Each structure stands twice: as C-alpha cells, then as structure tokens.
C-alpha cells in the first residue's frame, strides 16, 4: 500500500541472547499479515535467521529486516543479534530506527544484554520500550521482572498492559482503569502511568488537574506520551508471549497509536564539516527536499552482489534517482530499489522520508555512507556510533598457495559487513590479522570465509596490540648530511616531545621561526616522525599520546630536499624518545564473567593470577553471579577454555576495551629484548 512518513514506524528488537527477539519478530510479521505462519527457530523456518550458519547455531548472527502493514501503519522491523560477539550489526541497526524494543525474558529478568542495549539506546537518544516476553512459561514471574526493571532503569519503567490468567492474556492499563491482572488491580497501574505522562507537559497537566482524565483529548495525551518517550521520561513496558501470540496484536496496536513516526522522534544527529570542526545539521522529513539517506547495513550476497540497506531521512528516493555517495563527484543511478523481507528483495518504486530500502550492485557503497542528490549535502555524516573496540585477534594465512589475493578480497567483504570486524596488515611481522569482539566472533567469520568465499585459512594467535608512548619531556636533534657526488642531501631538525593525556593521540606543532626550516619541508619532518610512530621506537609497537614540537633547524639552498628532512625528522624524534622515559602500554579490558555462585572462588583466584583488578560482584537470580574486573588483554589467551573447565561449561564472559596503561617493568624488558634482535637484523 502507498504510505506516508506519518504512517511509518521503525523499530529495532534488541536485548539479551535467548530473550525471544526472533520469535517476536516472526509473531509481529504474522500478526500483521506479512507471513501466513510464524517461523520456528527449532525448525529453521524463520524469515530472520535465513543464513545456514544461523539455522545450524539456532541464534542470530546478523541483523534482519522486514516490514508489515497493519491498521494504517507501515512497520519496519529489524531483528538484531543478542550475543555480545555480534554487537556490530545490532548497534548499526540503531542508526535506522526511532524506537528500540528491548526484549526481556520473563523467566530470567534483567540480564547483561538488557542493560547494554538500554544504555546504547539512551545514549543515542532513541525512544525505548521494553517487552517482557514468555509470560506463559512455568518459571515466569512478571511481577518480579517489572520490579527488577524499575530498580535497574528507574521508576520511568511503567506498564502499558498487564498479564492476566497466569500469562494467558493481557489487559490494557493505559487506556483503561477497569479490571484486575496478575499484578494487581489495573486502576493502580493506570493511575501511575497517567500521572507520569501528564506531568511532562504543563498544558496537559493543567487540563488534567482542572478537568480530570476525561478532560484530556486523545491527541493531547498522545503528544504528551510522545514527549515522554523522546525525553526518556517514560520507558513503557508491555507483556506478551511471542510463541503463542499472547499480547502480540496488542503490541502492534501500541506501535500504531503511541510509538513515534520519523517526524516526531528526536532528530537524527547529522553533522557537517565546517572548517576544522563539525556543526549540527537538521534533516527534515520533507518528501520534496534534497535526499539525505544513510547506509546502515551492507551484505555481499554471492548472487545479488553488494546489497546496501539505507534509511531515508530527507527527500524521496525513486527508481532511476541519481545519488552521490558521501563527497563523490559522480552519481550512481538507482536502477532497482528494494524493500527487504529477510532473504527476499521486493522491488518498489520509491522510498519516502523515514522509510528503509536497499540498492544492489553499487561498489562505492559502504557502512555509514551518506546518499544524497545534491552537492549542497557534501560533507554531511551521521554522528558516529560508539562501537566496542575489537580486541580479539587472529593472524590468518591462506592454506593453499595462490589464494592470497582471494583471501584479501574475501576479508575485505566481511569487514564491509561488520563494523566490529577489522582486517589489519602488521608490517613488522608481515601478518594479516583479523580482529573482532570475541573468539566466537572470529571463528564465525572464518567459517564464512570457507562457506561463502571458498577460502580455507590457517590461524594462530597474533601479537597483542601493545602501544608505545613517553612519560617525560625531552629534546631531540639530528643533522642529515649526505654527499655522494653531484647534488647532496642536507636537513637539520631540532624538536621537543612531551606526553599527552592517555587517549590524546598525536599532535605535530610548528614553532619554527625565521624560516630556518622552509615551510615546504615541514610536512617531510612530520612524515619522518610518523614513520617512527607507526613502527615504534622501543619494542616495535605503534606510538601514541605524544606531542612533537619542531622549533628550529637548518637548510641548504641547494642540497635540502624532502628526503633529507624525512630522515632528519625521524632520527631527531628517535633521539628525543630515548631521553623521554619511553614506555610500552598494554590494552586493559573490562571483563564480566557470569557463572554459578559455587565457582566464585575459583574464578576470583584465576583472575588474580592474571593481574586482574576485581571491581565487584553482583548476585543474579537462580544462584548466578557476575564478576566484574579489569584485566590486561595479554593475560586472557586461552581463558575461554579455562573458564569452561572451571565451571563445567556453565561460565561465560564478555570483554570491552577500557584503556591503555604501562606494562610492568619486567614485561617491558621482555618485549624490548624480543624486539632488539629483529630490529638489528632489519638495520
């Protein structure tokens, strides 16, 4: 059916693994009439998990998109993976929606993934709602889960409906105050949520105080509800059982009546470069304005080629539109425009503001590319998402000779699809290193290499991503002079270095006076410095958090040339580094271990032997604990097997990069000693 921006609802399903996101995705599509029968994870028939690897593993590895038309709305749904190993596709989906539905298991309540996705959505200023799923299970305790939600995320968590008949049905408690529920009288919860909604808007509050609830018009209450969602003043909670359909149609009705359309939610955080900085840009959901769209998902399909899913924020994308990619000078023609329905690609004529669509076979497209139809929109980008840093690494090589080029191309395609999967070439060791969020994340991508691209690889642990820096200030000097007959080489550089705060990166400052180093040679000095930054000065690791100030030098009117100042800059920087108390930094990660309580002692003892700082433990329902610690990444090699052994397979853990800090002196000495022989051979 033709639809406008006002009828679109964009919703991502997110949350902890096994909370029932994919089952809810299927149930919503079935209730909306898109599919005749809801798919089953057990039978491998879901629209969402269509990839053979997803079917064999029984859980999502990537985000899936589908839409349904129901009751006057066009609902775009994105099912996201729950496992933290595949958070890249999950967070990418947040760039395309106004509302995040965080799905919670009524058996287990608030879990690690629940907190993470609630936090990500809040930081992105998205509207949040919570679905408590599986209310019909024997172990379900909706009252306890609602209390836990309110304890974890505040009293802004209030129900729009309540379970009845031990989870066999739901009753509305927002639009009605009559009846009873498994959580007590409906009137009690009705009053709480009405009070919460009306207090956000002074006009609505005045009408409510003067005339009571009957004096509030439907539009007035709707607008106040929308404002509550936008401002985080309300996180509505709805109850359902996706497997048997309880509460699913009611959830569709809530999406229609209460969830924001693209013109109502918080504006997307677009930015435009302005000189050295960025300024905010307002994208208007106006169908007649210039096009602004953002690519949030890329798939390299072996049959269709590169497929890019994008969200339209402004203007209308039509078949045969001419669109620029980022700041490109040459547009591409939209030959075919698609709506995605799991694996299916359904051709459409246009995509209006707020809609989600896809194009195929455009090689220039990449994740986070901005599509537009006028150079007025050059330099515009969405504010970047805060992705976790990929910290796990494997060095990989093709097992068969002659497949190196094929391996490189296949790795590039996989990296295009997942912002948390990174491919690096380590010049020092001539290794190709893949980095991801966990061992599982990397193993899945190695399987994809073989199944999709026919490339078999050997893998082994890579070097840890150490870094180098300096802890003091120092001066450096070098005169580069070479005379070999004919034109010579001459360049002399004086510089100072000083440490920057951790995470400060690199700064190059020109304080040369009187033209002692002509301006055209300063980039060459910086190039020499950057060569050391890349290759390291102490143990062969990249350098960071350093300011370099070039303040003096000498040149020769005939013999000075770029190569001389590259060499002088490099040697002067090395000279300064040796005097500035150089340090090796190691990556420290935030570790969370979930395990049965009886293994607490073994886990804590094991972590203590790994130079870990344990920051606390939380007790969970069902005799589980969460141990939180900060640990050097280098100490965690083989930890998955160790934890499995200690907990009889019941322990699991997740990592997030925290910061870099200096390694202990004895570790630094080992790294330096290991580097010296290799360094001397290179010399």
XYZ file of C-alpha atoms in Angstrom:
683
model
C 0.000 0.000 0.000
C 1.217 3.584 -0.549
C 2.132 5.212 2.753
C 3.463 8.496 4.068
C 6.121 9.365 6.663
C 3.423 9.814 9.323
C 2.378 6.173 8.979
C 5.908 4.707 9.273
C 7.184 3.141 12.486
C 10.819 1.996 12.606
C 11.523 -0.446 15.430
C 14.611 -2.500 16.329
C 14.279 -5.585 18.536
C 17.284 -5.828 20.859
C 18.285 -7.456 24.135
C 19.982 -10.413 25.791
C 20.509 -13.728 23.932
C 17.550 -16.131 24.005
C 15.072 -13.483 25.224
C 12.888 -14.277 22.195
C 13.635 -11.431 19.766
C 13.488 -13.555 16.618
C 10.320 -15.317 17.775
C 8.719 -11.920 18.464
C 9.875 -10.665 15.050
C 8.115 -13.624 13.418
C 4.991 -13.178 15.567
C 4.671 -9.492 14.651
C 5.023 -10.256 10.934
C 2.401 -12.977 11.273
C 0.004 -10.719 13.203
C 0.470 -8.026 10.546
C -0.312 -10.462 7.743
C 3.134 -10.454 6.099
C 3.604 -14.196 6.656
C 0.885 -16.837 6.869
C 2.705 -18.833 9.544
C 5.214 -17.590 12.075
C 8.592 -19.235 11.516
C 10.259 -21.514 14.063
C 13.895 -21.326 15.209
C 13.892 -25.048 16.023
C 12.720 -25.961 12.516
C 14.946 -23.355 10.845
C 11.982 -21.679 9.123
C 12.248 -18.100 10.398
C 12.302 -15.178 7.976
C 15.006 -13.577 10.087
C 17.612 -16.318 10.578
C 17.810 -17.421 6.941
C 21.573 -17.900 6.787
C 22.597 -21.604 7.030
C 25.022 -20.786 9.853
C 22.219 -19.105 11.828
C 19.973 -22.119 11.302
C 22.637 -24.553 12.474
C 23.534 -22.485 15.557
C 19.955 -21.612 16.491
C 20.562 -17.881 17.012
C 21.004 -14.668 15.011
C 24.428 -13.665 13.721
C 23.318 -10.606 11.766
C 20.512 -8.045 11.727
C 17.477 -8.936 9.600
C 14.923 -6.520 8.144
C 11.268 -6.972 7.217
C 8.131 -4.860 7.234
C 4.404 -5.276 7.666
C 1.357 -3.104 7.034
C -1.250 -3.150 9.746
C -4.006 -0.854 10.961
C -2.856 2.134 8.950
C 0.878 1.886 9.739
C 3.873 0.610 7.829
C 6.088 -1.084 10.431
C 9.773 -1.596 9.558
C 11.226 -4.185 11.930
C 14.902 -5.014 12.484
C 15.761 -8.182 14.399
C 19.221 -7.845 15.961
C 21.632 -10.462 17.373
C 21.648 -10.778 21.160
C 25.122 -12.221 21.675
C 27.679 -9.504 22.500
C 30.021 -11.172 19.987
C 27.805 -9.778 17.190
C 27.134 -6.329 18.588
C 28.333 -4.602 15.406
C 25.187 -5.442 13.372
C 22.988 -4.822 16.443
C 24.304 -1.308 17.048
C 24.281 -0.496 13.328
C 20.525 -1.067 13.355
C 20.101 1.663 15.961
C 21.104 4.208 13.324
C 17.955 3.367 11.338
C 15.140 3.464 13.906
C 13.275 5.794 16.233
C 12.280 3.134 18.747
C 14.239 0.296 20.344
C 12.163 -2.556 21.788
C 14.354 -4.254 24.379
C 13.088 -7.817 24.813
C 13.362 -9.338 28.302
C 12.813 -12.978 29.269
C 10.056 -13.271 31.915
C 11.971 -16.233 33.382
C 15.345 -14.512 33.796
C 14.587 -10.796 34.039
C 17.232 -8.122 33.584
C 20.475 -9.570 32.175
C 23.766 -8.245 30.856
C 22.458 -7.714 27.303
C 19.374 -5.907 28.621
C 21.474 -3.281 30.372
C 23.829 -2.840 27.446
C 21.132 -2.224 24.847
C 19.141 0.052 27.151
C 22.293 2.111 27.685
C 23.158 2.260 23.976
C 19.629 3.368 23.046
C 19.595 6.025 25.779
C 22.969 7.398 24.698
C 21.664 7.654 21.122
C 18.526 9.482 22.418
C 16.220 6.868 20.939
C 12.768 6.109 22.288
C 12.914 2.961 24.409
C 10.263 0.411 25.271
C 10.566 -2.969 26.974
C 8.782 -6.181 26.012
C 8.587 -8.795 28.752
C 8.305 -11.993 26.712
C 7.448 -15.612 27.628
C 4.854 -14.630 30.268
C 3.164 -18.019 29.800
C 6.245 -20.031 30.885
C 6.053 -22.039 34.100
C 9.002 -20.179 35.608
C 7.807 -16.707 34.552
C 7.455 -14.081 37.267
C 6.214 -10.862 35.587
C 5.756 -9.028 38.904
C 9.354 -9.662 39.909
C 10.625 -8.725 36.435
C 8.716 -5.419 36.465
C 10.130 -4.624 39.895
C 13.631 -5.514 38.659
C 13.203 -3.271 35.604
C 12.182 -0.357 37.814
C 15.147 -0.975 40.122
C 17.582 -1.179 37.198
C 16.296 1.627 34.971
C 14.244 3.768 37.309
C 10.569 4.453 38.064
C 10.157 5.660 34.463
C 9.524 1.973 33.608
C 5.733 1.634 33.721
C 3.425 -0.929 32.096
C 1.031 -0.164 29.232
C -0.627 -3.536 29.720
C -0.551 -6.288 32.327
C -0.661 -10.094 32.169
C -3.837 -11.883 33.187
C -4.767 -15.513 33.767
C -1.196 -16.543 34.647
C 0.112 -15.180 31.385
C -2.671 -16.448 29.139
C -3.730 -12.908 28.187
C -3.025 -9.204 28.684
C -5.207 -6.290 29.773
C -4.719 -2.625 28.822
C -3.821 -0.372 31.745
C -3.052 2.852 29.843
C -6.356 3.427 28.074
C -8.469 1.708 30.735
C -8.642 1.593 34.530
C -11.103 -1.290 34.822
C -10.384 -4.871 35.761
C -7.759 -6.941 37.512
C -4.456 -8.511 36.488
C -1.761 -10.901 37.660
C -0.014 -7.816 39.075
C -2.992 -6.462 40.985
C -5.817 -4.013 40.170
C -5.495 -2.328 36.781
C -6.560 1.006 38.295
C -3.376 1.246 40.405
C -1.032 0.960 37.422
C -3.316 3.069 35.232
C -3.048 5.957 37.665
C 0.737 5.678 37.860
C 1.262 5.828 34.119
C -1.252 8.634 33.546
C 0.455 10.689 36.276
C 3.821 10.028 34.650
C 2.625 11.068 31.177
C 0.745 14.243 32.076
C 3.457 15.738 34.283
C 5.857 16.191 31.357
C 3.663 18.829 29.685
C 2.391 21.849 31.629
C -0.687 22.395 29.435
C -1.741 18.764 29.689
C -1.099 18.821 33.435
C -3.316 21.902 33.868
C -6.160 20.304 31.897
C -5.779 17.119 33.899
C -5.856 18.930 37.247
C -8.821 21.095 36.205
C -10.962 18.538 34.390
C -9.575 15.123 35.318
C -8.691 12.392 32.872
C -11.955 12.769 30.950
C -10.906 16.305 30.045
C -7.851 15.107 28.119
C -8.267 14.775 24.361
C -6.754 11.801 22.539
C -4.294 13.992 20.623
C -3.281 15.789 23.805
C -2.488 12.545 25.597
C -0.727 11.164 22.512
C 1.505 14.235 22.208
C 2.422 14.100 25.904
C 3.231 10.381 25.558
C 5.484 11.111 22.562
C 7.285 13.809 24.540
C 7.828 11.377 27.422
C 9.426 8.842 25.073
C 11.663 11.430 23.388
C 12.890 12.832 26.701
C 13.343 9.463 28.417
C 10.675 10.427 30.954
C 8.871 7.148 30.266
C 10.017 3.662 29.295
C 6.785 1.767 28.593
C 6.684 -1.921 29.450
C 4.444 -4.359 27.580
C 3.868 -8.054 28.265
C 3.490 -10.828 25.731
C 4.214 -14.398 24.754
C 5.577 -14.328 21.222
C 5.403 -18.111 20.853
C 1.632 -18.404 21.343
C 0.757 -14.857 20.186
C -0.479 -13.533 23.535
C -0.200 -9.736 23.534
C 1.326 -9.540 20.034
C -1.644 -7.854 18.339
C -1.866 -5.517 21.309
C 1.803 -4.632 20.746
C 1.051 -3.806 17.108
C -1.799 -1.538 18.247
C 0.560 0.200 20.720
C 3.085 0.771 17.919
C 0.339 2.326 15.793
C -1.127 4.584 18.489
C 1.849 5.506 20.629
C 5.242 4.895 19.010
C 6.705 7.929 17.209
C 6.818 8.241 13.443
C 10.026 9.621 11.862
C 8.760 13.203 12.068
C 8.099 13.006 15.820
C 11.186 11.419 17.368
C 14.425 13.141 18.356
C 16.141 14.424 15.185
C 18.948 12.230 13.818
C 22.411 13.543 14.796
C 23.694 14.661 11.389
C 26.847 16.770 11.260
C 28.526 18.773 8.511
C 32.164 19.731 8.333
C 32.701 23.428 8.795
C 36.367 24.352 8.578
C 38.216 22.292 11.176
C 35.089 21.434 13.170
C 31.606 19.953 12.778
C 28.239 21.687 13.038
C 24.846 20.049 13.594
C 22.611 19.684 10.537
C 18.845 19.246 10.640
C 17.480 16.608 8.252
C 13.784 17.318 7.637
C 11.345 14.505 6.772
C 10.167 16.515 3.761
C 9.470 14.347 0.682
C 10.215 17.252 -1.691
C 13.568 18.297 -0.179
C 17.001 17.116 -1.300
C 17.665 13.469 -0.485
C 19.654 12.563 2.620
C 19.942 8.832 3.428
C 22.381 6.750 5.469
C 23.617 3.206 4.777
C 23.406 1.125 7.969
C 23.860 -2.408 6.616
C 25.952 -3.944 3.835
C 25.704 -7.541 2.625
C 27.927 -9.089 -0.038
C 25.462 -11.565 -1.489
C 27.078 -14.199 -3.763
C 24.093 -13.981 -6.148
C 22.976 -10.330 -5.943
C 26.389 -8.736 -5.330
C 26.812 -5.911 -2.828
C 23.476 -5.013 -1.224
C 23.212 -1.849 0.887
C 20.255 -1.150 3.184
C 19.688 2.524 3.972
C 17.338 4.738 5.936
C 15.895 7.801 4.170
C 15.921 10.881 6.408
C 15.000 13.596 3.900
C 13.633 13.703 0.361
C 12.305 10.808 -1.710
C 14.475 8.125 -3.308
C 12.910 6.886 -6.540
C 13.827 4.247 -9.015
C 16.132 5.992 -11.534
C 17.231 8.600 -8.942
C 20.798 9.875 -9.337
C 22.568 9.731 -5.966
C 26.020 10.745 -4.776
C 27.918 8.639 -2.217
C 29.470 10.809 0.528
C 31.515 13.521 -1.196
C 31.802 11.697 -4.519
C 31.702 13.729 -7.712
C 29.997 11.145 -9.905
C 26.471 9.915 -9.001
C 25.136 6.402 -9.469
C 21.729 5.593 -10.899
C 19.235 3.695 -8.733
C 18.373 1.033 -11.282
C 16.422 -1.113 -8.811
C 15.029 -0.150 -5.400
C 14.087 -2.845 -2.898
C 12.289 -3.487 0.360
C 13.926 -6.316 2.274
C 11.963 -9.203 3.730
C 14.571 -11.461 5.259
C 16.265 -13.086 2.276
C 13.725 -11.691 -0.222
C 14.189 -8.446 -2.169
C 10.869 -6.870 -3.150
C 11.094 -4.194 -5.826
C 9.450 -0.822 -5.084
C 9.123 2.482 -6.926
C 10.082 4.908 -4.168
C 11.117 5.311 -0.542
C 9.740 8.323 1.346
C 11.377 10.075 4.328
C 11.649 7.682 7.255
C 11.488 4.536 5.157
C 14.062 1.748 4.928
C 15.065 0.463 1.485
C 18.012 -1.114 -0.313
C 20.004 -0.918 -3.543
C 22.275 -3.514 -5.108
C 25.444 -3.675 -7.191
C 26.909 -0.289 -6.274
C 30.555 -0.909 -5.392
C 31.152 2.505 -3.779
C 28.590 1.921 -1.041
C 29.840 1.149 2.453
C 28.595 1.176 6.026
C 27.659 4.702 7.160
C 27.802 6.114 3.624
C 25.546 9.149 3.163
C 23.489 9.161 -0.041
C 22.285 12.484 -1.420
C 21.203 14.029 -4.716
C 22.809 17.470 -4.446
C 26.321 18.723 -3.709
C 24.687 21.008 -1.134
C 24.791 17.914 1.115
C 28.500 17.178 0.658
C 30.435 16.763 3.928
C 27.333 15.557 5.838
C 27.590 12.473 8.063
C 25.692 10.884 10.918
C 27.433 11.263 14.267
C 29.395 8.013 14.619
C 28.053 5.186 16.724
C 30.100 4.145 19.733
C 31.094 0.620 18.714
C 33.064 -1.592 21.111
C 36.688 -1.870 20.059
C 37.639 -5.234 18.506
C 40.261 -6.648 20.860
C 40.472 -10.359 19.972
C 42.918 -11.151 17.189
C 43.991 -13.992 14.942
C 46.786 -13.993 12.396
C 45.478 -15.713 9.247
C 47.015 -17.031 6.038
C 45.699 -18.989 3.077
C 46.363 -22.726 3.329
C 46.778 -23.085 -0.436
C 49.321 -21.226 -2.495
C 47.931 -18.700 -4.933
C 44.895 -17.867 -2.792
C 46.406 -14.821 -1.080
C 44.573 -12.360 -3.341
C 41.303 -14.243 -2.965
C 41.732 -14.227 0.838
C 42.375 -10.470 0.874
C 39.247 -9.787 -1.225
C 37.075 -12.069 0.921
C 38.306 -10.483 4.179
C 37.557 -7.037 2.740
C 33.975 -8.107 2.013
C 33.490 -9.472 5.532
C 34.878 -6.253 7.043
C 32.407 -4.226 4.950
C 29.523 -6.096 6.581
C 30.512 -5.717 10.239
C 31.942 -2.519 11.755
C 33.401 -4.568 14.626
C 35.369 -6.903 12.334
C 38.686 -5.347 11.314
C 41.430 -6.557 8.994
C 44.964 -5.244 9.585
C 48.308 -5.857 7.986
C 51.134 -5.929 10.524
C 54.128 -4.615 8.584
C 56.571 -5.554 11.336
C 55.721 -9.260 11.167
C 54.118 -9.297 7.693
C 50.972 -10.812 9.237
C 47.380 -10.399 8.156
C 45.482 -10.030 11.426
C 41.717 -10.132 11.851
C 40.267 -8.534 14.968
C 36.823 -8.970 16.466
C 34.854 -8.889 19.701
C 35.496 -12.478 20.787
C 36.902 -15.813 19.759
C 33.391 -16.850 18.630
C 33.070 -13.707 16.501
C 36.298 -14.540 14.684
C 35.506 -18.248 14.300
C 32.147 -17.427 12.693
C 33.884 -15.167 10.188
C 36.438 -17.873 9.421
C 33.524 -20.221 8.687
C 32.057 -17.577 6.386
C 35.373 -17.358 4.558
C 35.143 -21.025 3.716
C 31.387 -21.371 3.113
C 30.727 -18.140 1.197
C 34.059 -17.482 -0.483
C 35.705 -20.904 -0.684
C 38.878 -19.813 1.110
C 40.486 -22.062 3.713
C 42.805 -20.378 6.179
C 45.270 -21.305 8.884
C 45.129 -19.171 12.018
C 47.267 -18.558 15.063
C 47.387 -16.031 17.900
C 48.824 -12.664 16.782
C 50.879 -10.219 18.751
C 48.952 -8.330 21.411
C 48.112 -4.767 20.319
C 50.654 -3.096 22.587
C 51.411 0.596 22.116
C 54.364 2.809 22.983
C 54.491 6.294 24.481
C 56.759 8.536 26.535
C 56.370 9.540 30.179
C 58.557 12.652 30.195
C 59.651 15.657 28.154
C 62.839 15.687 26.108
C 64.589 17.352 23.192
C 65.953 15.699 20.085
C 68.291 16.763 17.310
C 69.657 15.276 14.109
C 71.629 16.602 11.180
C 71.237 14.582 7.992
C 74.100 15.225 5.596
C 74.966 13.099 2.588
C 77.394 13.886 -0.213
C 77.894 11.266 -2.902
C 78.962 13.354 -5.848
C 76.579 15.668 -7.562
C 73.673 17.038 -5.576
C 73.823 16.180 -1.893
C 71.266 15.886 0.894
C 71.048 18.201 3.866
C 68.482 18.767 6.613
C 68.772 19.543 10.302
C 65.929 19.356 12.847
C 65.571 20.381 16.492
C 62.388 19.264 18.253
C 60.803 18.754 21.657
C 58.424 15.999 22.701
C 56.044 15.713 25.618
C 53.386 13.209 26.676
C 49.698 13.817 26.028
C 46.922 12.508 28.300
C 46.046 8.866 27.674
C 43.940 8.704 24.506
C 45.322 12.040 23.280
C 46.700 10.547 20.060
C 49.352 12.626 18.291
C 49.945 16.333 17.801
C 52.507 17.935 15.488
C 53.267 21.587 16.292
C 55.226 24.022 14.125
C 57.131 26.621 16.189
C 59.883 27.296 13.631
C 60.861 30.969 13.498
C 62.647 32.861 10.795
C 62.314 30.186 8.115
C 65.190 28.070 9.439
C 63.185 25.142 8.069
C 61.264 26.326 4.988
C 57.533 25.637 5.167
C 57.611 23.215 2.243
C 59.881 20.863 4.252
C 57.797 20.710 7.460
C 55.453 18.005 6.049
C 58.614 15.953 5.387
C 59.678 16.343 9.027
C 56.223 15.198 10.112
C 56.432 12.257 7.699
C 59.670 11.116 9.335
C 58.115 11.410 12.799
C 55.087 9.425 11.665
C 57.300 6.627 10.368
C 58.547 6.140 13.926
C 55.004 6.473 15.316
C 53.915 3.627 13.066
C 56.865 1.301 13.639
C 57.722 2.117 17.247
C 60.964 3.190 18.898
C 61.275 0.821 21.847
C 59.704 -2.567 21.149
C 58.274 -2.247 17.638
C 54.729 -1.151 18.517
C 52.851 1.948 17.271
C 53.316 5.073 19.383
C 50.546 7.288 20.754
C 49.754 10.123 23.157
C 52.706 12.293 22.112
C 53.057 15.956 21.141
C 56.007 16.837 18.866
C 57.082 20.472 18.639
C 59.549 21.387 15.887
C 61.224 24.647 16.889
C 64.448 25.028 14.910
C 66.637 23.601 12.174
C 68.840 24.395 9.226
C 68.572 24.000 5.490
C 70.798 24.366 2.439
C 69.575 26.287 -0.611
C 70.790 23.562 -2.984
C 71.104 20.285 -1.052
C 67.989 20.476 1.125
C 65.202 18.306 -0.202
C 62.267 16.319 1.167
C 64.113 13.029 1.688
C 66.727 14.789 3.864
C 64.128 16.281 6.206
C 62.225 12.955 6.415
C 65.431 11.323 7.656
C 66.301 14.236 9.974
C 62.806 14.308 11.474
C 62.851 10.562 12.044
C 66.266 10.494 13.740
C 65.588 13.620 15.832
C 62.360 12.071 17.081
C 64.099 8.787 17.938
C 66.768 10.783 19.783
C 64.120 12.556 21.881
C 62.160 9.375 22.611
C 65.183 7.625 24.121
C 65.566 10.518 26.609
C 61.841 10.818 27.481
C 61.430 7.617 29.544
C 59.670 5.553 26.853
C 57.027 3.075 27.979
C 55.165 0.128 26.493
C 51.414 0.345 27.048
C 49.130 -2.680 27.178
C 45.399 -2.839 26.459
C 43.247 -3.250 29.574
C 39.755 -4.675 29.103
C 36.599 -4.636 31.178
C 35.732 -8.281 31.838
C 32.367 -9.590 33.044
C 32.125 -13.267 33.971
C 28.743 -14.954 34.512
C 28.868 -18.268 36.345
C 27.167 -20.331 39.072
C 27.830 -18.926 42.526
C 29.699 -22.004 43.765
C 32.558 -21.271 41.333
C 33.164 -17.759 42.672
C 36.382 -18.709 44.496
C 37.961 -20.464 41.512
C 37.070 -17.583 39.180
C 38.412 -14.895 41.522
C 41.603 -16.847 42.173
C 42.170 -17.421 38.469
C 41.696 -13.740 37.699
C 44.032 -12.679 40.499
C 46.791 -14.726 38.860
C 46.227 -12.734 35.653
C 46.999 -9.317 37.168
C 43.256 -8.588 37.279
C 41.644 -5.896 39.419
C 38.285 -7.236 40.584
C 35.824 -4.332 40.828
C 32.868 -6.162 42.348
C 30.361 -8.969 42.075
C 26.596 -8.979 41.575
C 24.256 -11.783 42.586
C 21.672 -12.790 39.990
C 18.518 -14.824 40.233
C 18.980 -18.590 40.104
C 22.265 -18.770 42.005
C 24.359 -16.975 39.392
C 26.940 -14.273 39.959
C 28.587 -11.662 37.756
C 32.248 -10.922 38.468
C 33.442 -7.570 37.104
C 37.151 -6.965 36.645
C 39.752 -5.110 34.633
C 42.406 -7.373 33.128
C 45.348 -6.982 30.737
C 44.262 -8.486 27.428
C 47.564 -10.363 27.158
C 46.612 -12.443 30.211
C 43.371 -13.741 28.690
C 44.739 -16.016 25.998
C 43.020 -19.374 26.464
C 40.604 -18.005 29.066
C 37.539 -19.427 27.288
C 38.825 -22.985 27.752
C 39.949 -22.263 31.308
C 36.541 -20.880 32.314
C 34.770 -23.778 30.651
C 36.904 -26.222 32.637
C 36.424 -24.449 35.984
C 32.620 -24.093 35.639
C 31.835 -27.388 33.860
C 30.813 -25.414 30.764
C 28.369 -23.122 32.569
C 30.509 -19.965 32.684
C 30.562 -17.243 30.024
C 32.264 -13.919 29.726
C 32.354 -10.737 27.665
C 35.006 -8.092 27.064
C 35.027 -4.412 26.243
C 38.126 -2.311 25.699
C 38.760 0.040 28.629
C 42.095 1.829 28.279
C 45.841 1.505 27.850
C 48.265 1.578 30.768
C 52.014 0.904 31.211
C 53.103 -2.723 31.435
C 55.132 -3.842 34.483
C 58.875 -3.239 34.152
C 59.742 -6.929 33.752
C 57.172 -7.358 30.958
C 58.502 -4.266 29.175
C 62.052 -5.605 29.325
C 60.967 -8.910 27.756
C 59.212 -7.086 24.910
C 62.224 -4.848 24.296
C 64.635 -7.808 24.336
C 62.448 -9.754 21.910
C 62.399 -6.788 19.530
C 66.117 -5.961 19.556
C 67.422 -8.959 17.560
C 64.769 -8.484 14.886
C 65.378 -4.740 14.844
C 69.118 -5.268 14.437
C 68.558 -7.664 11.529
C 66.444 -5.017 9.790
C 69.162 -2.434 10.334
